[in-house]
Short mmCIF file of C-alpha atoms and ligand atoms in Angstrom, two decimals:
data_model
loop_
_atom_site.label_atom_id
_atom_site.label_comp_id
_atom_site.label_asym_id
_atom_site.label_seq_id
_atom_site.Cartn_x
_atom_site.Cartn_y
_atom_site.Cartn_z
CA UNK A 1 29.12 78.61 122.07
CA UNK A 2 24.88 80.57 121.95
CA UNK A 3 27.26 83.65 124.08
CA UNK A 4 29.71 84.13 120.88
CA UNK A 5 26.43 83.67 118.85
CA UNK A 6 24.90 86.49 119.92
CA UNK A 7 28.30 88.07 120.11
CA UNK A 8 29.12 88.12 116.30
CA UNK A 9 25.90 88.75 115.70
CA UNK A 10 26.58 92.06 117.32
CA UNK A 11 29.86 92.84 116.27
CA UNK A 12 28.37 92.30 112.51
CA UNK A 13 25.35 94.61 112.92
CA UNK A 14 28.23 97.22 114.71
CA UNK A 15 30.25 97.37 112.07
CA UNK A 16 27.90 96.74 108.72
CA UNK A 17 26.92 100.74 109.16
CA UNK A 18 30.54 101.66 108.58
CA UNK A 19 30.48 100.63 105.51
CA UNK A 20 28.57 103.78 104.08
CA UNK A 21 29.86 106.04 107.21
CA UNK A 22 33.19 106.66 105.45
CA UNK A 23 33.97 110.11 103.05
CA UNK A 24 34.04 109.81 99.41
CA UNK A 25 34.73 112.08 97.15
CA UNK A 26 32.16 114.95 95.50
CA UNK A 27 32.61 117.18 93.51
CA UNK A 28 35.85 118.42 91.61
CA UNK A 29 37.76 121.38 89.81
CA UNK A 30 38.41 120.91 87.30
CA UNK A 31 35.93 118.27 86.48
CA UNK A 32 36.66 115.11 86.05
CA UNK A 33 37.90 114.85 82.19
CA UNK A 34 37.70 118.15 81.67
CA UNK A 35 38.84 120.38 78.66
CA UNK A 36 40.31 123.47 79.82
CA UNK A 37 41.39 126.44 77.88
CA UNK A 38 44.30 127.90 80.32
CA UNK A 39 46.28 125.85 83.21
CA UNK A 40 43.72 126.01 86.25
CA UNK A 41 45.35 127.94 89.28
CA UNK A 42 44.50 124.67 91.73
CA UNK A 43 42.60 121.20 92.70
CA UNK A 44 39.82 121.39 94.74
CA UNK A 45 37.88 118.13 95.70
CA UNK A 46 34.95 118.56 97.92
CA UNK A 47 34.39 115.48 100.67
CA UNK A 48 30.96 114.60 102.70
CA UNK A 49 33.52 114.17 105.58
CA UNK A 50 37.48 115.22 106.93
CA UNK A 51 40.10 113.90 105.46
CA UNK A 52 43.64 113.43 105.95
CA UNK A 53 45.42 113.71 103.08
CA UNK A 54 48.15 111.34 103.14
CA UNK A 55 50.17 112.50 99.86
CA UNK A 56 49.02 114.02 95.90
CA UNK A 57 50.61 113.06 92.89
CA UNK A 58 49.66 115.20 89.39
CA UNK A 59 51.04 113.41 86.90
CA UNK A 60 51.20 114.03 82.50
CA UNK A 61 50.46 112.35 79.75
CA UNK A 62 54.53 112.52 78.91
CA UNK A 63 55.15 111.02 82.89
CA UNK A 64 56.33 113.92 84.19
CA UNK A 65 55.41 114.28 87.81
CA UNK A 66 54.94 117.50 89.94
CA UNK A 67 55.23 117.64 93.42
CA UNK A 68 52.63 119.42 95.69
CA UNK A 69 51.70 119.68 98.49
CA UNK A 70 47.97 120.34 99.89
CA UNK A 71 47.13 123.89 101.32
CA UNK A 72 45.33 122.70 104.30
CA UNK A 73 48.99 120.73 104.96
CA UNK A 74 48.23 117.42 106.34
CA UNK A 75 45.37 118.25 108.88
CA UNK A 76 41.85 116.43 108.28
CA UNK A 77 39.53 118.61 106.01
CA UNK A 78 36.30 117.98 103.84
CA UNK A 79 38.38 120.12 101.08
CA UNK A 80 41.51 119.24 99.36
CA UNK A 81 42.90 122.10 97.36
CA UNK A 82 46.41 121.74 95.94
CA UNK A 83 47.75 124.80 94.18
CA UNK A 84 49.24 124.34 90.59
CA UNK A 85 51.96 125.48 88.47
CA UNK A 86 51.18 126.67 85.26
CA UNK A 87 50.62 123.85 83.09
CA UNK A 88 51.67 123.36 79.68
CA UNK A 89 49.18 121.99 76.99
CA UNK A 90 48.72 118.13 77.65
CA UNK A 91 46.54 115.60 79.75
CA UNK A 92 47.21 115.21 83.29
CA UNK A 93 45.90 112.70 86.03
CA UNK A 94 46.10 113.62 90.19
CA UNK A 95 45.75 111.19 92.69
CA UNK A 96 44.82 111.34 96.42
CA UNK A 97 45.29 108.85 99.21
CA UNK A 98 43.96 109.34 102.58
CA UNK A 99 42.52 108.31 105.65
CA UNK A 100 38.67 109.18 106.49
CA UNK A 101 37.77 109.81 110.42
CA UNK A 102 37.07 106.39 110.68
CA UNK A 103 39.98 104.97 109.62
CA UNK A 104 39.74 103.93 106.10
CA UNK A 105 41.88 104.31 103.46
CA UNK A 106 40.93 106.62 100.72
CA UNK A 107 41.94 107.31 97.19
CA UNK A 108 40.76 108.93 93.72
CA UNK A 109 42.10 110.44 90.99
CA UNK A 110 40.60 113.14 88.33
CA UNK A 111 41.58 113.39 84.64
CA UNK A 112 41.89 116.80 83.18
CA UNK A 113 44.17 118.45 79.84
CA UNK A 114 44.90 121.72 79.30
CA UNK A 115 44.21 123.08 75.62
CA UNK A 116 46.60 125.26 75.63
CA UNK A 117 46.07 128.54 73.06
CU1 CU B 1 35.27 103.89 106.18
#
């Protein structure tokens, strides 16, 4: 029993730093909540560690979904860049899903508005 307790403590100690090890979404372009005069050419998200992107999705408030692909494909990168088509004025939500290098499933999102002219 004592050996098992020691093992459990060792496992707990090995695991606890892992909670802070995964990559996080850092700065985004456009910024979350940005109101833009014109359609942004791309979305760019920085991570503090490499992330293997699994899926990206852009939807308009009107419910239109855009078929997009990360510029770096599906390889792990510390920056996600997605080229955008010309977007009409409206509100948009961008969502991504990925796997951090420690294996944790991660996701994030940002919203922005295109004001148009
Ligand atoms: Cu993690």
